[in-house]
Tab-separated table of C-alpha atoms in Angstrom:
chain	number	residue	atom	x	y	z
A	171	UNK	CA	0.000	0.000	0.000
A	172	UNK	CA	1.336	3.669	-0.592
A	173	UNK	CA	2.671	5.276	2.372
A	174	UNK	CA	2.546	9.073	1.242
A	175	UNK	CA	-0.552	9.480	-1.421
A	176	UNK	CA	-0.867	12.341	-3.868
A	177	UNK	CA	-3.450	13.907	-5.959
A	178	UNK	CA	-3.720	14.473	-8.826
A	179	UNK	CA	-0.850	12.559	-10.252
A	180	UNK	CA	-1.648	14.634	-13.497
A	181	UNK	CA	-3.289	18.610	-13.250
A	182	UNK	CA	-3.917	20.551	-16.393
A	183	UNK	CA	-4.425	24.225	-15.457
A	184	UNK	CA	-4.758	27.381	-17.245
A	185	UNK	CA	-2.604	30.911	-16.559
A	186	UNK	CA	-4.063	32.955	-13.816
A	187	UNK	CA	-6.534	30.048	-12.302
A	188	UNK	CA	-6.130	28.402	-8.585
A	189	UNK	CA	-5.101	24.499	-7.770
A	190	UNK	CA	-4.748	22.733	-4.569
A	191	UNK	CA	-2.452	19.633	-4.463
A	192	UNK	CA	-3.651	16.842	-1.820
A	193	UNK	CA	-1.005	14.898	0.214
A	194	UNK	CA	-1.316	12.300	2.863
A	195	UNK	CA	1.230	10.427	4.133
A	196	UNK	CA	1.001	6.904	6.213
A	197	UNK	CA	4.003	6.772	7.732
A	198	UNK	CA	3.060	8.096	11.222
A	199	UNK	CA	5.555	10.879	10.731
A	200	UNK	CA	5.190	14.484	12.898
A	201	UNK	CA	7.184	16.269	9.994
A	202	UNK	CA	5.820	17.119	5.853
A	203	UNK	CA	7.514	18.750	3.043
A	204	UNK	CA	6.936	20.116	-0.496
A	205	UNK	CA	9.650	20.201	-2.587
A	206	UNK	CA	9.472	21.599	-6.607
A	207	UNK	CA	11.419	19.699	-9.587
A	208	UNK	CA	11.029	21.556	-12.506
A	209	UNK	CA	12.987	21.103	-15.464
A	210	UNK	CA	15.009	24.032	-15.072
A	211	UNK	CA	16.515	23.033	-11.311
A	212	UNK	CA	17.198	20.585	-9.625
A	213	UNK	CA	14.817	19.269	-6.510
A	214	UNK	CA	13.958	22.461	-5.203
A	215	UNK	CA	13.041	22.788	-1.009
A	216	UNK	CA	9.438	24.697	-0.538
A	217	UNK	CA	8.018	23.899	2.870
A	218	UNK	CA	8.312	22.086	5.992
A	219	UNK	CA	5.760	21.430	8.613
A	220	UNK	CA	5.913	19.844	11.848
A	221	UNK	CA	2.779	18.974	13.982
A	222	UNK	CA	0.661	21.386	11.582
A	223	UNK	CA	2.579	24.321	12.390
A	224	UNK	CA	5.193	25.745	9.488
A	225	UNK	CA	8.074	25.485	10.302
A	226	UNK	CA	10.153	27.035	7.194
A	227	UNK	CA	9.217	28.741	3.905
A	228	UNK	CA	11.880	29.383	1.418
A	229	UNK	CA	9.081	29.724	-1.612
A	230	UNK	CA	9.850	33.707	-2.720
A	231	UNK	CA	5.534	33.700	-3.756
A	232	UNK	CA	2.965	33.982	-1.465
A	233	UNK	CA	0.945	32.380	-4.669
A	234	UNK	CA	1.821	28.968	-2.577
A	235	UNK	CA	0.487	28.804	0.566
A	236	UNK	CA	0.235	25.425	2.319
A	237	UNK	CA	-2.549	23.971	4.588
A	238	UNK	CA	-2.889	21.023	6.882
A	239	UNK	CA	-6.069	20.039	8.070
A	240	UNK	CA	-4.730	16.842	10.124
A	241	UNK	CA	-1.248	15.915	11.388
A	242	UNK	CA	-0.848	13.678	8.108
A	243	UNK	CA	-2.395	15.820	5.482
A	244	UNK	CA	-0.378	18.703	4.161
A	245	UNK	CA	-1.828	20.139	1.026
A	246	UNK	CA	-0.404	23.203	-1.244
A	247	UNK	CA	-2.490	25.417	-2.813
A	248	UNK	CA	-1.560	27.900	-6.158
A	249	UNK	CA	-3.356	30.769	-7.340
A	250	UNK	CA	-2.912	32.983	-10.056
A	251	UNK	CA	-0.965	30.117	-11.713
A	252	UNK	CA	1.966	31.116	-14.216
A	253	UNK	CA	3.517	29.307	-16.971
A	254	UNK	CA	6.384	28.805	-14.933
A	255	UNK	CA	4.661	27.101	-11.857
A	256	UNK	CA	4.865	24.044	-14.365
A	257	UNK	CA	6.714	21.464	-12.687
A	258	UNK	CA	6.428	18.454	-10.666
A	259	UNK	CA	5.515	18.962	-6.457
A	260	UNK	CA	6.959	16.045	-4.160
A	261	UNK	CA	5.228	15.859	-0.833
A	262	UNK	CA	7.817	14.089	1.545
A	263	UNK	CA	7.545	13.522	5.284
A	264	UNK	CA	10.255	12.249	8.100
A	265	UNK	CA	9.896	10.910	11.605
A	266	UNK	CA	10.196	14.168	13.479
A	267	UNK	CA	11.173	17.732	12.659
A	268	UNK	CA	14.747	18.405	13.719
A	269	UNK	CA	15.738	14.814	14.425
A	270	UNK	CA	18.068	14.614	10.864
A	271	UNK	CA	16.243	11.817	9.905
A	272	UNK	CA	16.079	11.147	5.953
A	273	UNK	CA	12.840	12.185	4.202
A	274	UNK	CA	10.524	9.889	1.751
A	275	UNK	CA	8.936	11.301	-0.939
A	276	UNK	CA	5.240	10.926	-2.341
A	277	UNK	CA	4.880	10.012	-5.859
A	278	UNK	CA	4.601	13.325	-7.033
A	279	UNK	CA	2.056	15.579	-8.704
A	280	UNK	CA	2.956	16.970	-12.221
A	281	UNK	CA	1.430	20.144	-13.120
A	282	UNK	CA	1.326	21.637	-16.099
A	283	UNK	CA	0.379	25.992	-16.598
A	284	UNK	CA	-1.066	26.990	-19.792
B	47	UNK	CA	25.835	29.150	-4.094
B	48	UNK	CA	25.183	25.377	-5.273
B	49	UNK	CA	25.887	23.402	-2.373
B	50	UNK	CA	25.636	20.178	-4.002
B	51	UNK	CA	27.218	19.091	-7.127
B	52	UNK	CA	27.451	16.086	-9.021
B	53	UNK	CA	29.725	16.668	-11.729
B	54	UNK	CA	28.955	13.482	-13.595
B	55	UNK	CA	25.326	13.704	-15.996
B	56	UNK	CA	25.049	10.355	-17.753
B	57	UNK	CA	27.403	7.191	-16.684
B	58	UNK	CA	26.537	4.305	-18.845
B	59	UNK	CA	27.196	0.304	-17.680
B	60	UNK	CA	27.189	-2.857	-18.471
B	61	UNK	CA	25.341	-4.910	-15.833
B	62	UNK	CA	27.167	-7.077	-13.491
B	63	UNK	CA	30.046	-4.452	-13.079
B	64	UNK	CA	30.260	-1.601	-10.504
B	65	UNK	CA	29.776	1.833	-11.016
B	66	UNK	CA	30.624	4.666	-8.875
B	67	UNK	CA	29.012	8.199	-8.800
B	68	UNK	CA	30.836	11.324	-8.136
B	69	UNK	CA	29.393	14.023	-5.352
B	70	UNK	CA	31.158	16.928	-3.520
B	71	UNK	CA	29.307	19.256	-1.233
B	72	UNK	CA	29.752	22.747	0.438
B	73	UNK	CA	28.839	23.513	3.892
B	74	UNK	CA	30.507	25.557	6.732
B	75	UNK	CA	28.498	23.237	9.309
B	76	UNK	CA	30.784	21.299	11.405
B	77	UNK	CA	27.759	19.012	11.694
B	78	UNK	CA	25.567	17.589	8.437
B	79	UNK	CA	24.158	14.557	6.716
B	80	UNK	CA	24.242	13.348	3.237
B	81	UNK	CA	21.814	11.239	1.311
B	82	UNK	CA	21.654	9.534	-1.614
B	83	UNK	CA	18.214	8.917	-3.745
B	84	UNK	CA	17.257	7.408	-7.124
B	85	UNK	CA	14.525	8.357	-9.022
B	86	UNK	CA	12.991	6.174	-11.469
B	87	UNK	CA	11.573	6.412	-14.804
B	88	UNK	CA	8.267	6.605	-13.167
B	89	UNK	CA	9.347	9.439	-11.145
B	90	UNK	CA	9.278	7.923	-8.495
B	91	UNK	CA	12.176	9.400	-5.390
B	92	UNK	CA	13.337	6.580	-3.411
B	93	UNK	CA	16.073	6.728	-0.500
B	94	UNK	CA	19.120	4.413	-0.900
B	95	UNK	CA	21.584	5.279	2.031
B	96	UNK	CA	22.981	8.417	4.479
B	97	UNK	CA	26.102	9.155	5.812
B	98	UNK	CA	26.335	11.519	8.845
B	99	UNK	CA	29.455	13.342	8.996
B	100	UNK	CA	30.417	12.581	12.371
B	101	UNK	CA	30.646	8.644	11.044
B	102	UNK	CA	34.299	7.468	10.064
B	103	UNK	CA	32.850	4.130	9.022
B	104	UNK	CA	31.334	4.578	5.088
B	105	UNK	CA	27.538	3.398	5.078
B	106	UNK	CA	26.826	0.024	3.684
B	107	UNK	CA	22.682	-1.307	2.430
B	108	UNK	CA	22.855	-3.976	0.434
B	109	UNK	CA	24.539	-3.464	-2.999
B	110	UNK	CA	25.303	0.195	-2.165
B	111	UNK	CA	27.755	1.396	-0.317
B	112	UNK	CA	29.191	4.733	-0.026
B	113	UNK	CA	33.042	6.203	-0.051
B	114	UNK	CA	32.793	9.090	2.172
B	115	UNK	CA	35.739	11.796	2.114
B	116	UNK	CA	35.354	14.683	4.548
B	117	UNK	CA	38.628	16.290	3.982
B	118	UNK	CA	37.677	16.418	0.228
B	119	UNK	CA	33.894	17.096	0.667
B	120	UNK	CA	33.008	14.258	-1.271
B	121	UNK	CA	30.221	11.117	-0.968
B	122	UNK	CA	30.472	9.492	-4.153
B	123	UNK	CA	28.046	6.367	-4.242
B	124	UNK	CA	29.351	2.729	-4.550
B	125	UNK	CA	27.275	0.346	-6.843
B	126	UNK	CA	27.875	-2.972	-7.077
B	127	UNK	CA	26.705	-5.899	-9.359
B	128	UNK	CA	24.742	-3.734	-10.787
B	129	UNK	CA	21.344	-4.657	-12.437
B	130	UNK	CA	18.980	-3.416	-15.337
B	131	UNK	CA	16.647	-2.212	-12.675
B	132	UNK	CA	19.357	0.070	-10.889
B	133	UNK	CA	18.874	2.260	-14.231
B	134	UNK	CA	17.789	5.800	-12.780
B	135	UNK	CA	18.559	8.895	-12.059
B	136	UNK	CA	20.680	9.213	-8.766
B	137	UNK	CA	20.579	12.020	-6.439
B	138	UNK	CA	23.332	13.440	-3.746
B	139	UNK	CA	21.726	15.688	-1.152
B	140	UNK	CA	22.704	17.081	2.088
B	141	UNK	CA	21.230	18.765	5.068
B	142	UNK	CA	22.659	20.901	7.354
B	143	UNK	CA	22.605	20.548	11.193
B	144	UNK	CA	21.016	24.120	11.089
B	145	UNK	CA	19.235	24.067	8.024
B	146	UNK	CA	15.582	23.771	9.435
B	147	UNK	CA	15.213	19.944	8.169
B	148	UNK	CA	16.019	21.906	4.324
B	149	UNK	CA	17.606	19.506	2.147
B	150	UNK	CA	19.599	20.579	-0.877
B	151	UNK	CA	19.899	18.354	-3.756
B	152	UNK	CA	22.459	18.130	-6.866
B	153	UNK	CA	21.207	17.525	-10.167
B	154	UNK	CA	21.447	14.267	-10.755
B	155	UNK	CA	23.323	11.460	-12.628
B	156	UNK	CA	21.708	9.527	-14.883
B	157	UNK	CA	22.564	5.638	-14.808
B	158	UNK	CA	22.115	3.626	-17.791
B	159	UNK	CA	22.767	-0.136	-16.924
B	160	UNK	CA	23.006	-2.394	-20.201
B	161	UNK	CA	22.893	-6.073	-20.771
Protein backbone atom coordinates (compact mmCIF):
# COMPACT_ATOMS: atom_id res chain seq x y z
CA UNK A 1 0.00 0.00 0.00
CA UNK A 2 1.34 3.67 -0.59
CA UNK A 3 2.67 5.28 2.37
CA UNK A 4 2.55 9.07 1.24
CA UNK A 5 -0.55 9.48 -1.42
CA UNK A 6 -0.87 12.34 -3.87
CA UNK A 7 -3.45 13.91 -5.96
CA UNK A 8 -3.72 14.47 -8.83
CA UNK A 9 -0.85 12.56 -10.25
CA UNK A 10 -1.65 14.63 -13.50
CA UNK A 11 -3.29 18.61 -13.25
CA UNK A 12 -3.92 20.55 -16.39
CA UNK A 13 -4.42 24.23 -15.46
CA UNK A 14 -4.76 27.38 -17.25
CA UNK A 15 -2.60 30.91 -16.56
CA UNK A 16 -4.06 32.95 -13.82
CA UNK A 17 -6.53 30.05 -12.30
CA UNK A 18 -6.13 28.40 -8.58
CA UNK A 19 -5.10 24.50 -7.77
CA UNK A 20 -4.75 22.73 -4.57
CA UNK A 21 -2.45 19.63 -4.46
CA UNK A 22 -3.65 16.84 -1.82
CA UNK A 23 -1.01 14.90 0.21
CA UNK A 24 -1.32 12.30 2.86
CA UNK A 25 1.23 10.43 4.13
CA UNK A 26 1.00 6.90 6.21
CA UNK A 27 4.00 6.77 7.73
CA UNK A 28 3.06 8.10 11.22
CA UNK A 29 5.55 10.88 10.73
CA UNK A 30 5.19 14.48 12.90
CA UNK A 31 7.18 16.27 9.99
CA UNK A 32 5.82 17.12 5.85
CA UNK A 33 7.51 18.75 3.04
CA UNK A 34 6.94 20.12 -0.50
CA UNK A 35 9.65 20.20 -2.59
CA UNK A 36 9.47 21.60 -6.61
CA UNK A 37 11.42 19.70 -9.59
CA UNK A 38 11.03 21.56 -12.51
CA UNK A 39 12.99 21.10 -15.46
CA UNK A 40 15.01 24.03 -15.07
CA UNK A 41 16.51 23.03 -11.31
CA UNK A 42 17.20 20.58 -9.62
CA UNK A 43 14.82 19.27 -6.51
CA UNK A 44 13.96 22.46 -5.20
CA UNK A 45 13.04 22.79 -1.01
CA UNK A 46 9.44 24.70 -0.54
CA UNK A 47 8.02 23.90 2.87
CA UNK A 48 8.31 22.09 5.99
CA UNK A 49 5.76 21.43 8.61
CA UNK A 50 5.91 19.84 11.85
CA UNK A 51 2.78 18.97 13.98
CA UNK A 52 0.66 21.39 11.58
CA UNK A 53 2.58 24.32 12.39
CA UNK A 54 5.19 25.74 9.49
CA UNK A 55 8.07 25.49 10.30
CA UNK A 56 10.15 27.03 7.19
CA UNK A 57 9.22 28.74 3.90
CA UNK A 58 11.88 29.38 1.42
CA UNK A 59 9.08 29.72 -1.61
CA UNK A 60 9.85 33.71 -2.72
CA UNK A 61 5.53 33.70 -3.76
CA UNK A 62 2.96 33.98 -1.46
CA UNK A 63 0.95 32.38 -4.67
CA UNK A 64 1.82 28.97 -2.58
CA UNK A 65 0.49 28.80 0.57
CA UNK A 66 0.23 25.43 2.32
CA UNK A 67 -2.55 23.97 4.59
CA UNK A 68 -2.89 21.02 6.88
CA UNK A 69 -6.07 20.04 8.07
CA UNK A 70 -4.73 16.84 10.12
CA UNK A 71 -1.25 15.92 11.39
CA UNK A 72 -0.85 13.68 8.11
CA UNK A 73 -2.40 15.82 5.48
CA UNK A 74 -0.38 18.70 4.16
CA UNK A 75 -1.83 20.14 1.03
CA UNK A 76 -0.40 23.20 -1.24
CA UNK A 77 -2.49 25.42 -2.81
CA UNK A 78 -1.56 27.90 -6.16
CA UNK A 79 -3.36 30.77 -7.34
CA UNK A 80 -2.91 32.98 -10.06
CA UNK A 81 -0.96 30.12 -11.71
CA UNK A 82 1.97 31.12 -14.22
CA UNK A 83 3.52 29.31 -16.97
CA UNK A 84 6.38 28.81 -14.93
CA UNK A 85 4.66 27.10 -11.86
CA UNK A 86 4.87 24.04 -14.36
CA UNK A 87 6.71 21.46 -12.69
CA UNK A 88 6.43 18.45 -10.67
CA UNK A 89 5.51 18.96 -6.46
CA UNK A 90 6.96 16.05 -4.16
CA UNK A 91 5.23 15.86 -0.83
CA UNK A 92 7.82 14.09 1.54
CA UNK A 93 7.54 13.52 5.28
CA UNK A 94 10.25 12.25 8.10
CA UNK A 95 9.90 10.91 11.61
CA UNK A 96 10.20 14.17 13.48
CA UNK A 97 11.17 17.73 12.66
CA UNK A 98 14.75 18.41 13.72
CA UNK A 99 15.74 14.81 14.43
CA UNK A 100 18.07 14.61 10.86
CA UNK A 101 16.24 11.82 9.90
CA UNK A 102 16.08 11.15 5.95
CA UNK A 103 12.84 12.19 4.20
CA UNK A 104 10.52 9.89 1.75
CA UNK A 105 8.94 11.30 -0.94
CA UNK A 106 5.24 10.93 -2.34
CA UNK A 107 4.88 10.01 -5.86
CA UNK A 108 4.60 13.33 -7.03
CA UNK A 109 2.06 15.58 -8.70
CA UNK A 110 2.96 16.97 -12.22
CA UNK A 111 1.43 20.14 -13.12
CA UNK A 112 1.33 21.64 -16.10
CA UNK A 113 0.38 25.99 -16.60
CA UNK A 114 -1.07 26.99 -19.79
CA UNK B 1 25.83 29.15 -4.09
CA UNK B 2 25.18 25.38 -5.27
CA UNK B 3 25.89 23.40 -2.37
CA UNK B 4 25.64 20.18 -4.00
CA UNK B 5 27.22 19.09 -7.13
CA UNK B 6 27.45 16.09 -9.02
CA UNK B 7 29.73 16.67 -11.73
CA UNK B 8 28.95 13.48 -13.60
CA UNK B 9 25.33 13.70 -16.00
CA UNK B 10 25.05 10.35 -17.75
CA UNK B 11 27.40 7.19 -16.68
CA UNK B 12 26.54 4.31 -18.84
CA UNK B 13 27.20 0.30 -17.68
CA UNK B 14 27.19 -2.86 -18.47
CA UNK B 15 25.34 -4.91 -15.83
CA UNK B 16 27.17 -7.08 -13.49
CA UNK B 17 30.05 -4.45 -13.08
CA UNK B 18 30.26 -1.60 -10.50
CA UNK B 19 29.78 1.83 -11.02
CA UNK B 20 30.62 4.67 -8.87
CA UNK B 21 29.01 8.20 -8.80
CA UNK B 22 30.84 11.32 -8.14
CA UNK B 23 29.39 14.02 -5.35
CA UNK B 24 31.16 16.93 -3.52
CA UNK B 25 29.31 19.26 -1.23
CA UNK B 26 29.75 22.75 0.44
CA UNK B 27 28.84 23.51 3.89
CA UNK B 28 30.51 25.56 6.73
CA UNK B 29 28.50 23.24 9.31
CA UNK B 30 30.78 21.30 11.40
CA UNK B 31 27.76 19.01 11.69
CA UNK B 32 25.57 17.59 8.44
CA UNK B 33 24.16 14.56 6.72
CA UNK B 34 24.24 13.35 3.24
CA UNK B 35 21.81 11.24 1.31
CA UNK B 36 21.65 9.53 -1.61
CA UNK B 37 18.21 8.92 -3.74
CA UNK B 38 17.26 7.41 -7.12
CA UNK B 39 14.53 8.36 -9.02
CA UNK B 40 12.99 6.17 -11.47
CA UNK B 41 11.57 6.41 -14.80
CA UNK B 42 8.27 6.61 -13.17
CA UNK B 43 9.35 9.44 -11.14
CA UNK B 44 9.28 7.92 -8.50
CA UNK B 45 12.18 9.40 -5.39
CA UNK B 46 13.34 6.58 -3.41
CA UNK B 47 16.07 6.73 -0.50
CA UNK B 48 19.12 4.41 -0.90
CA UNK B 49 21.58 5.28 2.03
CA UNK B 50 22.98 8.42 4.48
CA UNK B 51 26.10 9.15 5.81
CA UNK B 52 26.34 11.52 8.85
CA UNK B 53 29.45 13.34 9.00
CA UNK B 54 30.42 12.58 12.37
CA UNK B 55 30.65 8.64 11.04
CA UNK B 56 34.30 7.47 10.06
CA UNK B 57 32.85 4.13 9.02
CA UNK B 58 31.33 4.58 5.09
CA UNK B 59 27.54 3.40 5.08
CA UNK B 60 26.83 0.02 3.68
CA UNK B 61 22.68 -1.31 2.43
CA UNK B 62 22.86 -3.98 0.43
CA UNK B 63 24.54 -3.46 -3.00
CA UNK B 64 25.30 0.20 -2.17
CA UNK B 65 27.76 1.40 -0.32
CA UNK B 66 29.19 4.73 -0.03
CA UNK B 67 33.04 6.20 -0.05
CA UNK B 68 32.79 9.09 2.17
CA UNK B 69 35.74 11.80 2.11
CA UNK B 70 35.35 14.68 4.55
CA UNK B 71 38.63 16.29 3.98
CA UNK B 72 37.68 16.42 0.23
CA UNK B 73 33.89 17.10 0.67
CA UNK B 74 33.01 14.26 -1.27
CA UNK B 75 30.22 11.12 -0.97
CA UNK B 76 30.47 9.49 -4.15
CA UNK B 77 28.05 6.37 -4.24
CA UNK B 78 29.35 2.73 -4.55
CA UNK B 79 27.27 0.35 -6.84
CA UNK B 80 27.87 -2.97 -7.08
CA UNK B 81 26.71 -5.90 -9.36
CA UNK B 82 24.74 -3.73 -10.79
CA UNK B 83 21.34 -4.66 -12.44
CA UNK B 84 18.98 -3.42 -15.34
CA UNK B 85 16.65 -2.21 -12.67
CA UNK B 86 19.36 0.07 -10.89
CA UNK B 87 18.87 2.26 -14.23
CA UNK B 88 17.79 5.80 -12.78
CA UNK B 89 18.56 8.89 -12.06
CA UNK B 90 20.68 9.21 -8.77
CA UNK B 91 20.58 12.02 -6.44
CA UNK B 92 23.33 13.44 -3.75
CA UNK B 93 21.73 15.69 -1.15
CA UNK B 94 22.70 17.08 2.09
CA UNK B 95 21.23 18.77 5.07
CA UNK B 96 22.66 20.90 7.35
CA UNK B 97 22.60 20.55 11.19
CA UNK B 98 21.02 24.12 11.09
CA UNK B 99 19.23 24.07 8.02
CA UNK B 100 15.58 23.77 9.43
CA UNK B 101 15.21 19.94 8.17
CA UNK B 102 16.02 21.91 4.32
CA UNK B 103 17.61 19.51 2.15
CA UNK B 104 19.60 20.58 -0.88
CA UNK B 105 19.90 18.35 -3.76
CA UNK B 106 22.46 18.13 -6.87
CA UNK B 107 21.21 17.52 -10.17
CA UNK B 108 21.45 14.27 -10.76
CA UNK B 109 23.32 11.46 -12.63
CA UNK B 110 21.71 9.53 -14.88
CA UNK B 111 22.56 5.64 -14.81
CA UNK B 112 22.12 3.63 -17.79
CA UNK B 113 22.77 -0.14 -16.92
CA UNK B 114 23.01 -2.39 -20.20
CA UNK B 115 22.89 -6.07 -20.77
Amino acid sequence: DPKIIQKPKYLVAVTGSEKILICEQYLGHNAMYWYRQSAKKPLEFMFSYSYQKLMDNQTASSRFQPQSSKKNHLDLQITALKPDDSATYFCASSQNWGDYAEQFFGPGTRLTVL
Amino acid sequence: AQKVTQTQTSISVVEKTTVTMDCVYETRDSSYFLFWYKQTASGEIVFLIRQDSYKKENATVGHYSLNFQKPKSSIGLIITATQIEDSAVYFCAMREENSNNRIFFGDGTQLVVKP
